[in-house]
Coordinates of C-alpha atoms and ligand atoms in Angstrom, one line a residue:
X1 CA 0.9 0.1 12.7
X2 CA 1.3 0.5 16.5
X3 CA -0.6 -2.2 18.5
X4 CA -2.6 -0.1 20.7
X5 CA -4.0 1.9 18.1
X6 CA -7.4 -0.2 18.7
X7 CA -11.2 0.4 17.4
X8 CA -12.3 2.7 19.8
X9 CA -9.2 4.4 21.1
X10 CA -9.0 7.9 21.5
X11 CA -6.9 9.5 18.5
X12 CA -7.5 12.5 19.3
X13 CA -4.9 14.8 17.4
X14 CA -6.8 17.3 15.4
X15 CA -8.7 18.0 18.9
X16 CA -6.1 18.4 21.3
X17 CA -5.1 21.6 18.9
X18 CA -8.3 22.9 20.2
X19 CA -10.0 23.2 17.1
X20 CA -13.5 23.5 16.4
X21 CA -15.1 21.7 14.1
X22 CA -15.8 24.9 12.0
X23 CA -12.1 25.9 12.3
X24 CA -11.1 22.2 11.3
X25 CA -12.3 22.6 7.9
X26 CA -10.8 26.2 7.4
X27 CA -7.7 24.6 8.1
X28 CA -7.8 22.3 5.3
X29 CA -9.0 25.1 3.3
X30 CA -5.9 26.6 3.7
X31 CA -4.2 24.1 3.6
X32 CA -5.3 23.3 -0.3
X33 CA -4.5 26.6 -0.6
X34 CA -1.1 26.8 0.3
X35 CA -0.6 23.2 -0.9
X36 CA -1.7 23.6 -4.3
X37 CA -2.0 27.2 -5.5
X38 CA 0.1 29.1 -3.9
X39 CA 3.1 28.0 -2.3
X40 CA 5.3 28.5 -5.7
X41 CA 7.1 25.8 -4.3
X42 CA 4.3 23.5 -4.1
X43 CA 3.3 22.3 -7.1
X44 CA 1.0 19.6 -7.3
X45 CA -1.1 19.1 -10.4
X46 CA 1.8 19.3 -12.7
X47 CA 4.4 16.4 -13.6
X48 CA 7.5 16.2 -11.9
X49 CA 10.6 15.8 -14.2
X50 CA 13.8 16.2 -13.9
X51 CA 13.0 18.6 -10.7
X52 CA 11.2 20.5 -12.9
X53 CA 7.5 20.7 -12.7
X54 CA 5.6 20.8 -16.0
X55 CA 2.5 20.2 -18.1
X56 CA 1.4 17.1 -20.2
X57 CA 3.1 17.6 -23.4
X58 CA -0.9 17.2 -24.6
X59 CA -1.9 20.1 -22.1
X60 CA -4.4 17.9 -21.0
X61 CA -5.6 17.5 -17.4
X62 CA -7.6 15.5 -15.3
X63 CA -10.2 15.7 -11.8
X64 CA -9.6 14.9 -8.4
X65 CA -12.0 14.1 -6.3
X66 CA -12.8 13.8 -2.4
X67 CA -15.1 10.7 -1.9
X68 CA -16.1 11.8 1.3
X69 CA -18.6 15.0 -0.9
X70 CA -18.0 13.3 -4.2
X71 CA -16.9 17.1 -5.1
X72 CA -13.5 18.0 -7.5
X73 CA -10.9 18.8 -4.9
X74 CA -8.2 20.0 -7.8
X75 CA -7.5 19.2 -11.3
X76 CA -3.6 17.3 -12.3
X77 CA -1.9 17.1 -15.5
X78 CA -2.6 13.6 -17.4
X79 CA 0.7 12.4 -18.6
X80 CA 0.8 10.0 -21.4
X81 CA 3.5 8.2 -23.5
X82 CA 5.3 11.4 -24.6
X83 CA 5.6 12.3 -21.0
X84 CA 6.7 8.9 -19.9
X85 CA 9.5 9.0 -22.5
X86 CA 10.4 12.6 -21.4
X87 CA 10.4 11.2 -17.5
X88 CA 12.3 8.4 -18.4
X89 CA 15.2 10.1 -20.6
X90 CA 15.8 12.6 -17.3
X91 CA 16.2 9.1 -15.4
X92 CA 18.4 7.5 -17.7
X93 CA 20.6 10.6 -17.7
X94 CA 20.8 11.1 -13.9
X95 CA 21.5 7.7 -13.7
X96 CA 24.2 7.3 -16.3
X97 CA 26.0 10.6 -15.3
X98 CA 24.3 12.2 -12.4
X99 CA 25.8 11.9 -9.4
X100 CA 23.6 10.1 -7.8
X101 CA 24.5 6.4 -8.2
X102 CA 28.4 7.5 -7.5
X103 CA 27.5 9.2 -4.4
X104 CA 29.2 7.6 -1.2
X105 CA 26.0 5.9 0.2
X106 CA 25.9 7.4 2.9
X107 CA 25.5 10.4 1.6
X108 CA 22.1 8.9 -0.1
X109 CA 20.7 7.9 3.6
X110 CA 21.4 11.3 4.6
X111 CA 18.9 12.5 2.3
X112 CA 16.8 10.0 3.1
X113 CA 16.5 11.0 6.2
X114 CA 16.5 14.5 5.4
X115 CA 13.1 13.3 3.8
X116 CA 12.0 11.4 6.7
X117 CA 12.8 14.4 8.6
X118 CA 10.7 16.9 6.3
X119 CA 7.7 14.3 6.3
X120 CA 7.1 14.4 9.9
X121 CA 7.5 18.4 10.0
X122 CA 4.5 18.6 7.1
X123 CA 2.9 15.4 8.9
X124 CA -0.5 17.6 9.5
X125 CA -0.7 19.0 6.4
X126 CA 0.3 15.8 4.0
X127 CA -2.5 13.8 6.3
X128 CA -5.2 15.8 5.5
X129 CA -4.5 16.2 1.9
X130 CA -4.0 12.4 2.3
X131 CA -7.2 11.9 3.8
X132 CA -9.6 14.8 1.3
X133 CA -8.2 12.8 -1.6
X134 CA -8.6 9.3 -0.1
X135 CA -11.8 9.2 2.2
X136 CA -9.4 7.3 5.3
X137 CA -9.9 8.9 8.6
X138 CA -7.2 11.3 9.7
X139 CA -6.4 9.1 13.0
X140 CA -5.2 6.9 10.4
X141 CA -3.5 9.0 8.1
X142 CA -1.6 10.8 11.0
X143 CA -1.0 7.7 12.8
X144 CA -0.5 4.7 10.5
X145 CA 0.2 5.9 6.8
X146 CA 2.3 9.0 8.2
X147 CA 4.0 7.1 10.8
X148 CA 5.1 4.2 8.5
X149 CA 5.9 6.4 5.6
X150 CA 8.5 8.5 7.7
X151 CA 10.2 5.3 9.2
X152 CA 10.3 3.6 5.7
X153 CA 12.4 6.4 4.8
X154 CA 14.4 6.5 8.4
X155 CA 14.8 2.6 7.6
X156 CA 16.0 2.8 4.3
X157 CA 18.5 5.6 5.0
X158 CA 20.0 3.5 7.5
X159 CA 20.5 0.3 5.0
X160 CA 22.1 2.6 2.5
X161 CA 25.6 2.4 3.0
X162 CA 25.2 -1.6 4.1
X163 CA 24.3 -3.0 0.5
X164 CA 27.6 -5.2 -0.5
X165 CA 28.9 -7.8 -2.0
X166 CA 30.9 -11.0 -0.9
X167 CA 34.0 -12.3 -1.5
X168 CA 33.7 -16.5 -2.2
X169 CA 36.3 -18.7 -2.1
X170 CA 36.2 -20.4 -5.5
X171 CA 39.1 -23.0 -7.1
X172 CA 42.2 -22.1 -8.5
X173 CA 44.4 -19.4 -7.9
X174 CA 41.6 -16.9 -7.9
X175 CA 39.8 -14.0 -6.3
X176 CA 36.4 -14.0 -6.4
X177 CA 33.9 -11.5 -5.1
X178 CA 30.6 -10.1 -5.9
X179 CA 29.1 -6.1 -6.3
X180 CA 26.1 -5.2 -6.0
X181 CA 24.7 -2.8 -7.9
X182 CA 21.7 -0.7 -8.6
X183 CA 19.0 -2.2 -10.7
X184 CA 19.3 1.1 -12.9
X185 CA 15.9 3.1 -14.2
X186 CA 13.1 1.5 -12.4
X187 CA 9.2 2.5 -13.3
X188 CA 7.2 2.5 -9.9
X189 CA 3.3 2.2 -10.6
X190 CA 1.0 2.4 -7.2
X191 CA -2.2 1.9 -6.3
X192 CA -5.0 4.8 -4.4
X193 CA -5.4 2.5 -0.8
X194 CA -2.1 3.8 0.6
X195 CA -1.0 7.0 -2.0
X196 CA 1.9 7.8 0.4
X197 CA 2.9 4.9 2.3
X198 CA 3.2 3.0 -1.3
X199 CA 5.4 5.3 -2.5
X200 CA 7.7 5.2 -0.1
X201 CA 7.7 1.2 0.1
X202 CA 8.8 1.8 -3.3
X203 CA 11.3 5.0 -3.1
X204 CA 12.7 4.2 0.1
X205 CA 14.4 0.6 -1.3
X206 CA 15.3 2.3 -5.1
X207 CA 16.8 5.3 -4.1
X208 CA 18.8 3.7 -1.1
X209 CA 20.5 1.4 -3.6
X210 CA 21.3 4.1 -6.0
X211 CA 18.3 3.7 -8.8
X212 CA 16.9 6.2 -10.3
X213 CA 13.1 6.5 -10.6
X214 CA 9.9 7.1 -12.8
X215 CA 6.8 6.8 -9.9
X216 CA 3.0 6.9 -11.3
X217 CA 0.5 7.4 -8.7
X218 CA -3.0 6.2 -9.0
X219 CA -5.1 8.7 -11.1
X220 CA -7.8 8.4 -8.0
X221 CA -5.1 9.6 -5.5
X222 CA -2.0 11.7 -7.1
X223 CA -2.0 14.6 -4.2
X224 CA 0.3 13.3 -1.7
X225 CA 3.0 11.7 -4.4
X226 CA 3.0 15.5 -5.9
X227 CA 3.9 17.2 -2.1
X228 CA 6.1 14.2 -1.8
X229 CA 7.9 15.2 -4.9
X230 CA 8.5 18.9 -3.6
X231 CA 10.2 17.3 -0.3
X232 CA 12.2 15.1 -2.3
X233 CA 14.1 18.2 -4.0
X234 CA 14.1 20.1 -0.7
X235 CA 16.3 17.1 1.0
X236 CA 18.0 17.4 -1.9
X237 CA 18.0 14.4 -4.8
X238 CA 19.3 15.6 -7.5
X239 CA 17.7 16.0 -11.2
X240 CA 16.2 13.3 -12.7
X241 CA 16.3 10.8 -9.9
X242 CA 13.0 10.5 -9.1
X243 CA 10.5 11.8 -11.7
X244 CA 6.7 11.8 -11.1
X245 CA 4.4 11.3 -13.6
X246 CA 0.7 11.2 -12.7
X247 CA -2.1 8.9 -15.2
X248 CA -4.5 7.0 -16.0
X249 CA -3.3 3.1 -16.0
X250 CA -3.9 2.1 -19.9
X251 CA -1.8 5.0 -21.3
X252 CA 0.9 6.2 -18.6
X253 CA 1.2 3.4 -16.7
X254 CA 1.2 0.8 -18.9
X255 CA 3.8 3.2 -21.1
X256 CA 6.2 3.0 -18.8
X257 CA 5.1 -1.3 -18.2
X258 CA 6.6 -1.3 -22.0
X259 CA 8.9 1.3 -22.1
X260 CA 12.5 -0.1 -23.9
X261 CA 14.8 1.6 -21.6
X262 CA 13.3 0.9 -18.0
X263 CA 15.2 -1.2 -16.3
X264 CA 13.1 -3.0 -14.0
X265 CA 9.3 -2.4 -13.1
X266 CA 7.7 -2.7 -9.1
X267 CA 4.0 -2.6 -9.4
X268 CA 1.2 -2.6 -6.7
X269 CA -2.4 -3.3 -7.8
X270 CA -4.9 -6.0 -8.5
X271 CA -3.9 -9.2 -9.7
X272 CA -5.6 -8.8 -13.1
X273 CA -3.4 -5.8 -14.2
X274 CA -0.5 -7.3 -12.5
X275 CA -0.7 -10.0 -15.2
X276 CA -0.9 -7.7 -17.9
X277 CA 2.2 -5.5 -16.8
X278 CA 4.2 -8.7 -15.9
X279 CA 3.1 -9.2 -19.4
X280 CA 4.0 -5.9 -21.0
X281 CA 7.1 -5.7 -18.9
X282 CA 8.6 -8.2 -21.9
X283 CA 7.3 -6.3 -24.8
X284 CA 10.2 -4.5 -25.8
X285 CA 12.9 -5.7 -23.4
X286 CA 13.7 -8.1 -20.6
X287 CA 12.8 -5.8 -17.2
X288 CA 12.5 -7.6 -14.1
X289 CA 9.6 -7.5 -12.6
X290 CA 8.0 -7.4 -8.6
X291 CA 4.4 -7.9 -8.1
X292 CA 2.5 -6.6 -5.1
X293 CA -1.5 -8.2 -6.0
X294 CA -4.6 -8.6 -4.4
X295 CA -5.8 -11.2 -1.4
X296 CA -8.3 -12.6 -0.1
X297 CA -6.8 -13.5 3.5
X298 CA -8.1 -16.0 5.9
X299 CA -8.6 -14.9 9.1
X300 CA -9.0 -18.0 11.5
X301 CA -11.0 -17.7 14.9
X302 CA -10.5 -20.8 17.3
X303 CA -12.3 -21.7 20.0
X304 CA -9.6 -21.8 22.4
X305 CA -8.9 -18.0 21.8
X306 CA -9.3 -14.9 23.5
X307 CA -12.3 -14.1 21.7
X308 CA -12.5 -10.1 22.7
X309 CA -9.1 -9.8 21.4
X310 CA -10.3 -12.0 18.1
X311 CA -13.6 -9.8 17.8
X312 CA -11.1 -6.6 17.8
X313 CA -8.7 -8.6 15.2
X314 CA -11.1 -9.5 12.7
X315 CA -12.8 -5.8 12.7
X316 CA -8.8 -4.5 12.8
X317 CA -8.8 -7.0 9.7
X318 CA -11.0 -6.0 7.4
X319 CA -12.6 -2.2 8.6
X320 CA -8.8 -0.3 8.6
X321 CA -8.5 1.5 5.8
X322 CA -12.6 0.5 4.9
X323 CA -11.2 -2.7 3.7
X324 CA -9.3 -1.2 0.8
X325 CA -6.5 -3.5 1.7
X326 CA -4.9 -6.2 -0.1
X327 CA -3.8 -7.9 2.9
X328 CA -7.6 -7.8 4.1
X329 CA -9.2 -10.8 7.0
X330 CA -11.8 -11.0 4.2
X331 CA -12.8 -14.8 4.8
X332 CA -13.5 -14.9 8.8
X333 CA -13.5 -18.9 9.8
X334 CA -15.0 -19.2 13.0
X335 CA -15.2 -22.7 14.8
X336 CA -18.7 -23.7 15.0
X337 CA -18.8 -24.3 19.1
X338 CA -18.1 -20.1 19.0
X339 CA -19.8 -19.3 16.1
X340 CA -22.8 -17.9 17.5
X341 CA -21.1 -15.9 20.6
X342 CA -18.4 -14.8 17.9
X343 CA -20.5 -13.1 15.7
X344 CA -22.9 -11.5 18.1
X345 CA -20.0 -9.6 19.7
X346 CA -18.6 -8.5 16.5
X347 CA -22.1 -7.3 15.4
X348 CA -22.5 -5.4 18.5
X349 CA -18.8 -3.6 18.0
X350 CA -19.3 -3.3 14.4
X351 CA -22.5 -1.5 14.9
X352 CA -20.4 1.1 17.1
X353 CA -17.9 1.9 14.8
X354 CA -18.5 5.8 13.9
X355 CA -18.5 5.9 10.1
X356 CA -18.5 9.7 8.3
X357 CA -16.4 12.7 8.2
X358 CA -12.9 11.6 7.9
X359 CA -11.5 14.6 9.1
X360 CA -12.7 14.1 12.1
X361 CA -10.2 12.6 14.6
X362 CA -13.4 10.2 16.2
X363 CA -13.9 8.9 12.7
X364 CA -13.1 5.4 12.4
X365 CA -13.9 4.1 8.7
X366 CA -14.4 6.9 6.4
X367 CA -15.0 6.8 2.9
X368 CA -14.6 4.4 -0.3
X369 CA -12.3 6.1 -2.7
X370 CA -14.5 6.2 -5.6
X371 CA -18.0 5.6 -7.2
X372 CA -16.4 2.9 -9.2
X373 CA -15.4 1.2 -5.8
X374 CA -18.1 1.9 -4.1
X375 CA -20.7 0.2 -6.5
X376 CA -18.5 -2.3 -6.4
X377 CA -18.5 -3.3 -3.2
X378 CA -22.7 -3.3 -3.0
X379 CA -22.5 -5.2 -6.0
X380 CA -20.5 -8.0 -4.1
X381 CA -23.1 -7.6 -1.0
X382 CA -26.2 -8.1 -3.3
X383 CA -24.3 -11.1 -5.1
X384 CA -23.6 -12.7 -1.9
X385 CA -26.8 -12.5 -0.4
X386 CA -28.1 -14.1 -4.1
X387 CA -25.6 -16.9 -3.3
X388 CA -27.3 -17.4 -0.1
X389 CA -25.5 -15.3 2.4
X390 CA -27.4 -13.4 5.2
X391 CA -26.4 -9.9 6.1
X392 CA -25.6 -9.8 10.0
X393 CA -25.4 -6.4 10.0
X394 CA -24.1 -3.3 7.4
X395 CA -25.0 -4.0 3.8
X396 CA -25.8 -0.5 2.4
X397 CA -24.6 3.2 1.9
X398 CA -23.9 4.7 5.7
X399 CA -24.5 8.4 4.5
X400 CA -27.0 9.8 1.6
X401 CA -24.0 11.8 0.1
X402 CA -19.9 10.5 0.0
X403 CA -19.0 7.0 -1.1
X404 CA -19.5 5.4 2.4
X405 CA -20.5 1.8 3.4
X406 CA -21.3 0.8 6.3
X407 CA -19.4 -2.0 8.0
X408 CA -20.8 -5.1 7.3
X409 CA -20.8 -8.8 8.3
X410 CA -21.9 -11.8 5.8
X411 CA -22.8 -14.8 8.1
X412 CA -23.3 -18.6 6.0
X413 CA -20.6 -18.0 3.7
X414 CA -19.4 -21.3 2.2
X415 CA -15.7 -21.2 0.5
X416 CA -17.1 -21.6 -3.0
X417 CA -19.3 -18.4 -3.0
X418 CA -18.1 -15.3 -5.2
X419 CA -17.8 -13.2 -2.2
X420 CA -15.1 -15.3 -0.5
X421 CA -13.4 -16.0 -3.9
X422 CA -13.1 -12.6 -5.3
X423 CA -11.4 -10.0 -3.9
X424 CA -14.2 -7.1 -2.6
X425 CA -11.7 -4.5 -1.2
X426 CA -14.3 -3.2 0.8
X427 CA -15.3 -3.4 4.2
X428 CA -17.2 -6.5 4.1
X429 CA -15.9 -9.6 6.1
X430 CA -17.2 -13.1 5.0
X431 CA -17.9 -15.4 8.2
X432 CA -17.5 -19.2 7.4
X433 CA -18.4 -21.7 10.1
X434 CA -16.0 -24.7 10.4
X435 CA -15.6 -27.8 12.6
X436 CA -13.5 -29.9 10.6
X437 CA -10.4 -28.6 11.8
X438 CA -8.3 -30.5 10.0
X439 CA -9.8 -29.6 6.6
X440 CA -9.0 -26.2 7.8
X441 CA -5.7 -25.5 6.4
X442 CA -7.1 -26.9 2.7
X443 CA -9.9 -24.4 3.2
X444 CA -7.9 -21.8 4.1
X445 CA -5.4 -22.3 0.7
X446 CA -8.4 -22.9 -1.6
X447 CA -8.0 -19.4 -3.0
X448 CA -5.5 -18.5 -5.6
X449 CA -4.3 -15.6 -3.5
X450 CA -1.8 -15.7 -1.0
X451 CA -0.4 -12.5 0.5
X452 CA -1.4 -13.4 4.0
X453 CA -2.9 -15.2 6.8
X454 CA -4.5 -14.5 10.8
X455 CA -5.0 -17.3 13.5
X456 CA -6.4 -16.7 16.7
X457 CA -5.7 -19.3 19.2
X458 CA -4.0 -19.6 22.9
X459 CA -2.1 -23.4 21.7
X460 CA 0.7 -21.8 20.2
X461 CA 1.5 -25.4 18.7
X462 CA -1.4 -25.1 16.2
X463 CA -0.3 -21.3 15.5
X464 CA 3.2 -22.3 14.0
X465 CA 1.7 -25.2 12.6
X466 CA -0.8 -22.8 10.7
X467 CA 2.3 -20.5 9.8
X468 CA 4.1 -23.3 8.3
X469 CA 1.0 -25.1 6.0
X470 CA -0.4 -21.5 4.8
X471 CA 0.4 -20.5 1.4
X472 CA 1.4 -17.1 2.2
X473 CA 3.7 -14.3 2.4
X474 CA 2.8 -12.9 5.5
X475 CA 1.3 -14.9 8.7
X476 CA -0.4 -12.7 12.0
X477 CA -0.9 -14.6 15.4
X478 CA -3.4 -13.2 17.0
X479 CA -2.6 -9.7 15.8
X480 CA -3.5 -8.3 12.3
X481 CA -2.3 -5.7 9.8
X482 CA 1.0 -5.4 11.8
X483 CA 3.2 -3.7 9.6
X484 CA 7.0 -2.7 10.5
X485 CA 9.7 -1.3 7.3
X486 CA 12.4 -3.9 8.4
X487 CA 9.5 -7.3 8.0
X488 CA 9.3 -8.2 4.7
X489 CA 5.7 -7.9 3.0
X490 CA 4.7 -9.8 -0.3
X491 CA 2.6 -12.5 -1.7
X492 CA 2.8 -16.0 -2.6
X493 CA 0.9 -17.3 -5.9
X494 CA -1.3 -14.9 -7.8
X495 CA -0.8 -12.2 -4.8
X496 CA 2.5 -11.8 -6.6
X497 CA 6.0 -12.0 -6.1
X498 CA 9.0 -10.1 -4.8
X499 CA 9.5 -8.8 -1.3
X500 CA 8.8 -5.3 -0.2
X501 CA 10.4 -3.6 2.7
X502 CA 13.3 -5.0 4.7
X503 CA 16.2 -6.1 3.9
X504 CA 14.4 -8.2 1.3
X505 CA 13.7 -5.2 -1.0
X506 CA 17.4 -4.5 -1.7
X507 CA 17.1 -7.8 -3.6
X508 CA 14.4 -6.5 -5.8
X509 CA 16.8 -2.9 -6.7
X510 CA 20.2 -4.4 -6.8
X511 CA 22.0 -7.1 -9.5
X512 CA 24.8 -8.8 -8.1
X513 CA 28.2 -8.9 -10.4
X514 CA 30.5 -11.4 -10.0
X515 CA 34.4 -10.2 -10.5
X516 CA 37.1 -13.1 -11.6
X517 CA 40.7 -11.7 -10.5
X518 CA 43.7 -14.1 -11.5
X519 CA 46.2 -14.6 -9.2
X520 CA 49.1 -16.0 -10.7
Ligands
ADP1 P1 -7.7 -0.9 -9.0 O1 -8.4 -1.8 -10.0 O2 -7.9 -1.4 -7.6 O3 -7.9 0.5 -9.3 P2 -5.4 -1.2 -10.6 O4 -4.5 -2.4 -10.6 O5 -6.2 -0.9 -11.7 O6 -6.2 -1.2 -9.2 O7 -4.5 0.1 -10.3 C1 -3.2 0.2 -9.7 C2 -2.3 1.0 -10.5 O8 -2.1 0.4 -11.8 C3 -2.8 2.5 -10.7 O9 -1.7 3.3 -10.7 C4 -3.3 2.4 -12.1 O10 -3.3 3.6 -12.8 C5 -2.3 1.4 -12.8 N1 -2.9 0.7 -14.0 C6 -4.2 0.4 -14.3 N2 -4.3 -0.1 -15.5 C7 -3.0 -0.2 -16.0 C8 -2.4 -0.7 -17.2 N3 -3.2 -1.2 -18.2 N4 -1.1 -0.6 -17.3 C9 -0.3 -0.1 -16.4 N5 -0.8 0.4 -15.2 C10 -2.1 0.3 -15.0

């Protein structure tokens, strides 16, 4: 995400086309039509396999909703085991005699970027399918999940033809060197906060390697995975390589969790189904496994820092995306001697933030993506304030209709209270007061998550100090939610393990092979 895309800035896309906010809407009307009736080549709602979209073997379908009018935006096929089996048999076949994995790399990068390259010419279109199905703003969608979605792929292209091995020099009159190869069929199941951007943290790394692929998209958010498909075979992947089935969790996803001839399984979610797939993954063979789980990040406010910038960091934090991040600043430390000053400028900026049509370019925290979420998240707000929280400002529905919440800032939140121990993934940031700094660093590791970590401070000392003592996978100083394809994202204890993106994600796609040659 680019640096100056700030709270407040002007993101002003949709506008500068000159559009009305009449002719805004019509746009996306015809956009859903195009998208999914009647371009022929479009065609969402069905399963992708083996290039070949289809029904559910059971005929059965299921609703998609937008969040933002809680109205059906489409209907998509609901694939089950049969269709799991069927999705994986056309990966085993492209990968055991396609022609993908023999391609010369670079040949695979060049279709990577060919989808890169098609991404960025739909980039209007794919955003605000992204953001009716979702509820994020469109200045997001266009800007962050667009954005880093095309240079996943531009990334991964470019590492395709430099995956190799080594040559070691071992005893004896040998020659020793390693290959690396593809993992082989690889099941990809990914969560609704980031539809498109997750699946090309996943793609980008499997198909650059030579993998082929069985992706299941949240049942919440299928849409963009679908158009994503259709670009896929317009760059050019062969049959079979990547094969889209779209669920519900318990039957397609976890399915392909036990299914005997995938390979290896990459799944982003919460921490509890994470177990179970880890758990599944063994059922009825040996797959390796990458986790991607939930957080509950610290996010540490000196009083030596620039506290504007730190106000800005910790609403950056935990409002992008309305907190449906796993990486979220969901536990706010604030020194005590700036406690006070702290939080009344965050309340007065919070109380700013426009919250409501997310097709709106102004719009900058749009809606929950579901019911389910969004009685979640009040149920966490009502808990905390039972635990003895006080509600600074937010705590309720912003809008009558739509699944929005309004920003909102707990104040005399200890550590031990269900809101700063369970993950909310909403936009509801947990202020703890602290003087003890050097209990800090225990305080900020009491949590069994650990994807990542903010400190805001100007004694760059006590930042690398922080980096070093916290138990997680990602560390910002005095920045937030910066997010590149070549830095490495993942989590340390029950955030999960495995590294996404970067050069780090080859590792999780690639078995190394280590070839004895006699000399003598
Ligand atoms: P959330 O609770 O935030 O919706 P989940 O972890 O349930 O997150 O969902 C993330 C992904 O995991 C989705 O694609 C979902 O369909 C899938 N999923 C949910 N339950 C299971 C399951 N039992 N087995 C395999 N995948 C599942």
């Amino acid at each position: 995400m680019n640096c100056q895309l700030r709270w407040g800035g002007s993101l002003t896309l949709l506008k500068d086309r000159g559009m009305t906010e009449a002719s805004r809407y019509a746009t996306v009307k015809t956009t859903l039509k195009k998208g999914l009736v009647m371009n022929s080549q479009v065609k969402p709602g069905k399963l992708l396999i083996n290039n070949e979209w289809c029904e559910a073997a059971s005929g059965k379908r299921f609703d998609v909703i937008n969040p933002a009018t809680e109205t059906k935006l489409t209907d998509c096929a609901e694939g089950d085991q049969v269709d799991i089996d069927r999705a994986v048999s056309a990966a085993r076949k492209a990968f055991e005699t396609g022609p993908w994995k023999k391609m010369a790399a670079r040949e695979r990068g060049r279709i990577l970027n060919r989808v890169a390259l098609l991404l960025d010419k739909h980039r209007q279109e794919i955003a605000e399918l992204e953001t009716l199905n979702n509820g994020k703003p469109i200045a997001e969608t266009l800007h962050v999940d667009l954005t880093l979605a095309i240079e996943t792929f531009e990334y991964y292209a470019g590492l395709a033809d430099k995956i190799h091995g080594e040559t070691i020099p071992v005893n004896g009159p040998f020659l020793n060197y390693t290959l690396r190869e593809p993992a082989g069929v690889v099941g990809q199941i990914i969560p609704w906060n980031f539809p498109l951007l997750m699946a090309a943290w996943k793609l980008g790394p499997a198909l650059a390697t030579g993998c082929t692929v069985v992706l299941k998209p949240a049942e919440q958010t299928p849409l963009s995975a679908l158009y994503l498909g259709n670009i896929l075979m317009e760059a050019g992947l062969p049959a079979g390589v990547v094969n889209i089935v779209t669920g519900f969790g318990p039957t397609a996803g976890a399915a392909l969790a036990r299914h005997k001839d995938v390979d290896k399984i990459a799944f982003t979610g919460s921490t509890e189904i994470g177990k179970l797939v880890m758990k599944m993954a063994s059922e009825t063979n040996l797959k390796r496994v990458s986790l991607e789980l939930g957080g509950k990040a610290p996010n540490i406010v000196f009083a030596d820092s620039d506290l504007d910038a730190a106000v800005n960091g910790a609403m950056r934090g935990i409002f992008f995306n309305q907190g449906e991040v796993c990486c979220a600043g969901s536990r706010l430390f604030i020194e005590q001697s700036v406690h006070d000053e702290f939080l009344s400028k965050l309340k007065a900026s919070t109380e700013k933030m426009i919250v409501g049509n997310p097709l709106d370019p102004k719009t900058q925290m749009g809606a929950q993506v579901s019911k389910e979420q969004f009685n979640k998240i009040l149920g966490y707000i009502e808990q905390g304030k039972k635990e003895g929280a006080s509600v600074v400002t937010g705590g309720a529905p912003a809008h009558p209709k739509g699944y929005f919440v309004k920003p909102t800032v707990l104040e005399g939140v200890t550590n031990q209270m269900t809101v700063a121990r369970e993950e909310i993934f909403g936009p509801v940031v947990c202020a703890i007061s602290f003087r003890d700094t050097t209990d800090l660093v225990r305080q900020a590791n009491d949590t069994v998550y650990g994807l990542s970590a903010g400190i805001w401070t100007r004694d760059i000392g006590k930042a690398h100090r922080f980096a070093r003592d916290i138990k997680a996978g990602t560390v910002w100083i005095n920045c937030y939610n910066q997010f590149d394809a070549a830095s490495p994202f993942g989590g340390f204890k029950e955030s999960g393990f495995g590294r996404e993106l970067g050069e780090h994600a080859l590792e999780l796609y690639t078995q190394v092979k280590s070839v004895w040659v006699a000399l003598n």
